[in-house]
Amino acid sequence: MSLSDSSSFSTPPPPIVLVFAGTDPTGGAGLQADILTLASLGCHPLSVVTAVTVQDTIGVDDYLPMDPEWIVDQARSVLEDMPVAAIKIGMIGSVEAVAAIAEVVSDYPDIPLVLDPVLSSGRGDPLANEELMAALIDLLLPQTTVLTPNSIEARRLAEEPEDDDEEDEGGEADARDTSDLAVCARHLIDMGCEFVLITGAHEQGAQVVNTLYNTRGVMDAQAWERLPGSYHGSGCTLASALAGFLALGQDVAEAAREAQAYTWQTLKHGYRPGMGQFIPDRMYWVHGDE
Ligand code: PXL
């Protein structure tokens, strides 16, 4: 097709995915990771900035949360203009922003929602506090189609005390054994999300096992060769790929598998542009094999 070929105006547009995320100037994680991933999969990313971070490939030095009203205005403008096939939420930045985003997405209950509960950077710099985690659980988890925590995030979220009087009923919440990821998944699903995909890179073992749970328990478990090195933005890549495959029409189990396969390839082709972590190559298929 030549650039002047007017037939391109009649081809259907790529599926549209709306992303709420913080910016990462390294291009490794955050909004930039999401945009690269979605573009690579043939989706059109809509990007709502929730926070601006200052970071390099080693760690996050600082961040500025976006004014929640600005988050809402960014999101509502594009949602009212374009048909969105999936929504992905990454770093949120403030409790007020959690509430604002929750209100916006509640107006679109039929759009699948992928929530990546970003609690800290790869180095461990905090990107969410206890209050934000509690708001995430209360306001966003019940609207979530697929939650994509790593095992550390899954345990932290599952340990969160609930607002209700559970503690008064014999301290059952305290007795929860969060060493067992299946128990964490059960609890996260009880708190309202439909599916949980817990990634296992932080667990022991020669392979990385990622497990998808639904209300009935384990739905699918995929084992992947453990790659050496530490990656910046692998979680963002997985969650946005999952949103992309959902937007492309796949069901959750299929989308989760495809997103893992894609992410594993991006990690295998990862590169180290700076002095810190490796960055997944979301465009590995453009750059060729070696
Ligand atoms: O990888 C989680 C993440 C998400 N979003 C932003 C980040 C990071 C980690 O550093 O900076 C903006």
PDB file of C-alpha atoms in Angstrom, residues 9 19 67 91 108 155 172 175 220 270-271 278 290:
ATOM      1  CA  PHE A   9      -9.323   5.219   5.658  1.00  0.00           C
ATOM      2  CA  VAL A  19      -4.107   2.949  30.082  1.00  0.00           C
ATOM      3  CA  ASP A  67      -4.119  16.162  40.192  1.00  0.00           C
ATOM      4  CA  MET A  91       0.811   3.114  38.995  1.00  0.00           C
ATOM      5  CA  TYR A 108     -17.915   1.497  31.918  1.00  0.00           C
ATOM      6  CA  ARG A 155       0.913 -11.439  49.685  1.00  0.00           C
ATOM      7  CA  GLU A 172      -9.437 -14.960  61.269  1.00  0.00           C
ATOM      8  CA  ALA A 175      -4.501 -16.266  60.818  1.00  0.00           C
ATOM      9  CA  ASP A 220      -4.081 -22.454  34.480  1.00  0.00           C
ATOM     10  CA  GLY A 270      15.927  -7.583  26.681  1.00  0.00           C
ATOM     11  CA  TYR A 271      18.840  -5.185  26.616  1.00  0.00           C
ATOM     12  CA  PHE A 278      17.599  -4.781  31.708  1.00  0.00           C
ATOM     13  CA  GLU A 290      20.005 -11.563  17.441  1.00  0.00           C
TER      14      GLU A 290
END
